[in-house]
Amino acid sequence: MALDRWIALAFVALCCVYGYAAFFTMDDQLPRILQRNPVWPSTFPKMLTFLGLVVGLIVLFTPKPNAEGKPAKDGAIDLTRLGDYHIGQAIGLLVLMVAYALTLRPLGFLGSTVGFLVLGAALLGERRFHILIPVALIATGSIWYLVQEVLGIFLRPWPGIFM
């Protein structure tokens, strides 16, 4: 079985576990007054489960054309040449994402997000820091303003020692 089908199978299994939680465990603690609402806290997870299962099953059961003897298409991953790809950059980005999640509280949203954007772009090869840093600052500030002021969701901008 091809790699995309294995990934689709894992995705379908994940959707099944998520769907079980959405359909059977999320609404047990609702008060009686909220049980008459048309939209419950599990409505969006139920929709995500359904859409995820549909997409996963389409990928899983769509027949693939026979590609024996034909060269690989541009953009297709050739597992025999896995060392030719930028695996180090991909792993570096994953490590950077984990570091971003861990530094979100200590550094605040603005510091950790600007750091993530600048370090991630530098990891991917961007070297024009005179453009990169202002763009990261503007993007981070815009997202913080939208979440904090427009949506009204508190998002700690600075580290806890400044608050």
CSV table of C-alpha atoms in Angstrom, one decimal:
chain,number,residue,atom,x,y,z
A,1,MET,CA,0.0,0.0,0.0
A,2,ALA,CA,1.3,3.5,-0.9
A,3,LEU,CA,2.3,6.0,1.7
A,4,ASP,CA,-0.7,8.3,1.1
A,5,ARG,CA,-3.1,5.4,1.7
A,6,TRP,CA,-1.3,4.6,5.0
A,7,ILE,CA,-1.6,8.2,6.0
A,8,ALA,CA,-5.3,8.2,5.0
A,9,LEU,CA,-5.9,5.0,7.1
A,10,ALA,CA,-4.3,6.7,10.1
A,11,PHE,CA,-6.4,9.8,9.5
A,12,VAL,CA,-9.6,7.7,9.3
A,13,ALA,CA,-8.7,6.0,12.6
A,14,LEU,CA,-8.0,9.4,14.2
A,15,CYS,CA,-11.4,10.7,13.0
A,16,CYS,CA,-13.1,7.6,14.4
A,17,VAL,CA,-11.6,8.2,17.9
A,18,TYR,CA,-12.4,12.0,17.6
A,19,GLY,CA,-15.9,11.1,16.5
A,20,TYR,CA,-16.4,8.7,19.4
A,21,ALA,CA,-15.5,11.5,21.7
A,22,ALA,CA,-17.7,14.0,19.9
A,23,PHE,CA,-20.8,11.8,19.7
A,24,PHE,CA,-20.7,9.9,23.0
A,25,THR,CA,-18.7,11.7,25.6
A,26,MET,CA,-18.8,15.5,25.1
A,27,ASP,CA,-22.4,16.2,25.9
A,28,ASP,CA,-22.9,14.1,28.9
A,29,GLN,CA,-22.2,16.9,31.4
A,30,LEU,CA,-24.5,19.4,29.8
A,31,PRO,CA,-27.2,20.9,32.1
A,32,ARG,CA,-30.8,20.1,31.2
A,33,ILE,CA,-31.5,23.6,30.1
A,34,LEU,CA,-28.7,23.5,27.5
A,35,GLN,CA,-29.8,20.1,26.2
A,36,ARG,CA,-32.7,21.8,24.3
A,37,ASN,CA,-30.3,24.1,22.3
A,38,PRO,CA,-30.0,23.4,18.6
A,39,VAL,CA,-26.2,23.9,18.7
A,40,TRP,CA,-24.3,22.0,21.3
A,41,PRO,CA,-20.6,22.1,22.1
A,42,SER,CA,-20.1,18.9,20.1
A,43,THR,CA,-21.8,20.2,16.9
A,44,PHE,CA,-18.5,21.5,15.3
A,45,PRO,CA,-16.5,18.4,16.3
A,46,LYS,CA,-19.3,16.2,14.8
A,47,MET,CA,-19.1,18.1,11.5
A,48,LEU,CA,-15.3,17.8,11.5
A,49,THR,CA,-15.5,14.1,12.1
A,50,PHE,CA,-17.9,13.6,9.3
A,51,LEU,CA,-15.9,15.7,6.8
A,52,GLY,CA,-12.6,14.0,7.9
A,53,LEU,CA,-14.1,10.5,7.4
A,54,VAL,CA,-15.4,11.5,4.0
A,55,VAL,CA,-12.0,12.9,2.9
A,56,GLY,CA,-10.0,10.0,4.4
A,57,LEU,CA,-12.2,7.4,2.8
A,58,ILE,CA,-12.0,9.1,-0.6
A,59,VAL,CA,-8.2,9.1,-0.5
A,60,LEU,CA,-8.2,5.5,0.8
A,61,PHE,CA,-10.5,4.1,-1.8
A,62,THR,CA,-9.7,6.1,-4.9
A,63,PRO,CA,-8.1,3.9,-7.5
A,64,LYS,CA,-4.6,5.0,-8.5
A,65,PRO,CA,-3.5,4.9,-12.2
A,66,ASN,CA,-0.8,2.4,-13.0
A,67,ALA,CA,2.4,4.3,-13.0
A,68,GLU,CA,4.8,1.4,-13.7
A,69,GLY,CA,7.6,2.4,-16.1
A,70,LYS,CA,6.6,6.0,-16.0
A,71,PRO,CA,8.8,8.7,-14.4
A,72,ALA,CA,7.5,10.3,-11.2
A,73,LYS,CA,5.5,13.5,-11.6
A,74,ASP,CA,6.9,16.8,-10.4
A,75,GLY,CA,6.1,17.2,-6.7
A,76,ALA,CA,5.6,13.4,-6.1
A,77,ILE,CA,7.6,12.0,-3.2
A,78,ASP,CA,10.0,9.3,-4.2
A,79,LEU,CA,10.6,7.2,-1.2
A,80,THR,CA,13.8,5.6,-2.7
A,81,ARG,CA,15.4,9.1,-2.7
A,82,LEU,CA,14.2,10.2,0.7
A,83,GLY,CA,17.7,11.5,1.6
A,84,ASP,CA,17.5,14.1,-1.2
A,85,TYR,CA,14.7,16.0,0.5
A,86,HIS,CA,15.2,18.6,3.2
A,87,ILE,CA,14.3,16.4,6.1
A,88,GLY,CA,16.4,18.4,8.5
A,89,GLN,CA,14.4,21.6,7.7
A,90,ALA,CA,11.1,19.7,8.3
A,91,ILE,CA,12.3,18.3,11.6
A,92,GLY,CA,13.7,21.7,12.6
A,93,LEU,CA,10.3,23.3,11.9
A,94,LEU,CA,8.6,20.6,14.1
A,95,VAL,CA,11.0,21.3,16.9
A,96,LEU,CA,10.5,25.0,16.5
A,97,MET,CA,6.7,24.5,16.7
A,98,VAL,CA,7.1,22.6,20.0
A,99,ALA,CA,9.4,25.3,21.3
A,100,TYR,CA,6.8,27.9,20.2
A,101,ALA,CA,4.1,26.1,22.2
A,102,LEU,CA,6.3,25.9,25.3
A,103,THR,CA,7.4,29.5,25.2
A,104,LEU,CA,4.0,31.0,24.6
A,105,ARG,CA,3.3,31.6,28.3
A,106,PRO,CA,6.8,32.7,29.5
A,107,LEU,CA,7.5,35.0,26.5
A,108,GLY,CA,4.0,36.1,25.8
A,109,PHE,CA,2.2,36.0,22.4
A,110,LEU,CA,4.1,38.8,20.8
A,111,GLY,CA,7.6,37.6,21.7
A,112,SER,CA,7.1,34.0,21.0
A,113,THR,CA,5.3,34.5,17.7
A,114,VAL,CA,7.8,37.0,16.3
A,115,GLY,CA,10.6,34.6,17.4
A,116,PHE,CA,8.8,31.7,15.7
A,117,LEU,CA,8.3,33.6,12.5
A,118,VAL,CA,11.8,34.9,12.3
A,119,LEU,CA,13.5,31.7,13.2
A,120,GLY,CA,11.2,29.6,11.0
A,121,ALA,CA,11.9,31.8,8.0
A,122,ALA,CA,15.6,31.8,8.7
A,123,LEU,CA,15.5,28.0,8.9
A,124,LEU,CA,13.8,27.8,5.6
A,125,GLY,CA,16.5,30.1,4.0
A,126,GLU,CA,15.3,33.6,4.2
A,127,ARG,CA,18.2,36.0,4.7
A,128,ARG,CA,16.7,39.4,4.2
A,129,PHE,CA,16.3,40.2,7.8
A,130,HIS,CA,15.6,43.9,7.1
A,131,ILE,CA,12.4,42.8,5.5
A,132,LEU,CA,11.7,39.7,7.6
A,133,ILE,CA,11.6,41.3,11.0
A,134,PRO,CA,9.2,44.2,10.2
A,135,VAL,CA,6.9,41.8,8.4
A,136,ALA,CA,6.9,39.4,11.4
A,137,LEU,CA,6.3,42.3,13.8
A,138,ILE,CA,3.4,43.7,11.7
A,139,ALA,CA,1.8,40.3,11.2
A,140,THR,CA,2.1,39.4,14.9
A,141,GLY,CA,0.7,42.7,16.0
A,142,SER,CA,-2.2,42.5,13.6
A,143,ILE,CA,-3.2,39.0,14.7
A,144,TRP,CA,-2.9,40.1,18.4
A,145,TYR,CA,-5.1,43.1,17.7
A,146,LEU,CA,-7.7,41.1,15.9
A,147,VAL,CA,-7.9,38.4,18.6
A,148,GLN,CA,-7.7,40.8,21.6
A,149,GLU,CA,-9.7,43.8,20.5
A,150,VAL,CA,-12.0,42.7,17.7
A,151,LEU,CA,-12.9,39.2,19.0
A,152,GLY,CA,-12.6,40.2,22.6
A,153,ILE,CA,-10.5,37.1,23.6
A,154,PHE,CA,-7.8,37.8,26.1
A,155,LEU,CA,-4.4,37.0,24.7
A,156,ARG,CA,-1.4,37.8,26.9
A,157,PRO,CA,0.9,39.9,24.7
A,158,TRP,CA,3.9,40.2,27.0
A,159,PRO,CA,5.6,37.9,29.5
A,160,GLY,CA,4.0,37.6,32.9
A,161,ILE,CA,6.6,39.8,34.6
A,162,PHE,CA,5.3,42.8,32.6
A,163,MET,CA,1.6,42.3,33.3
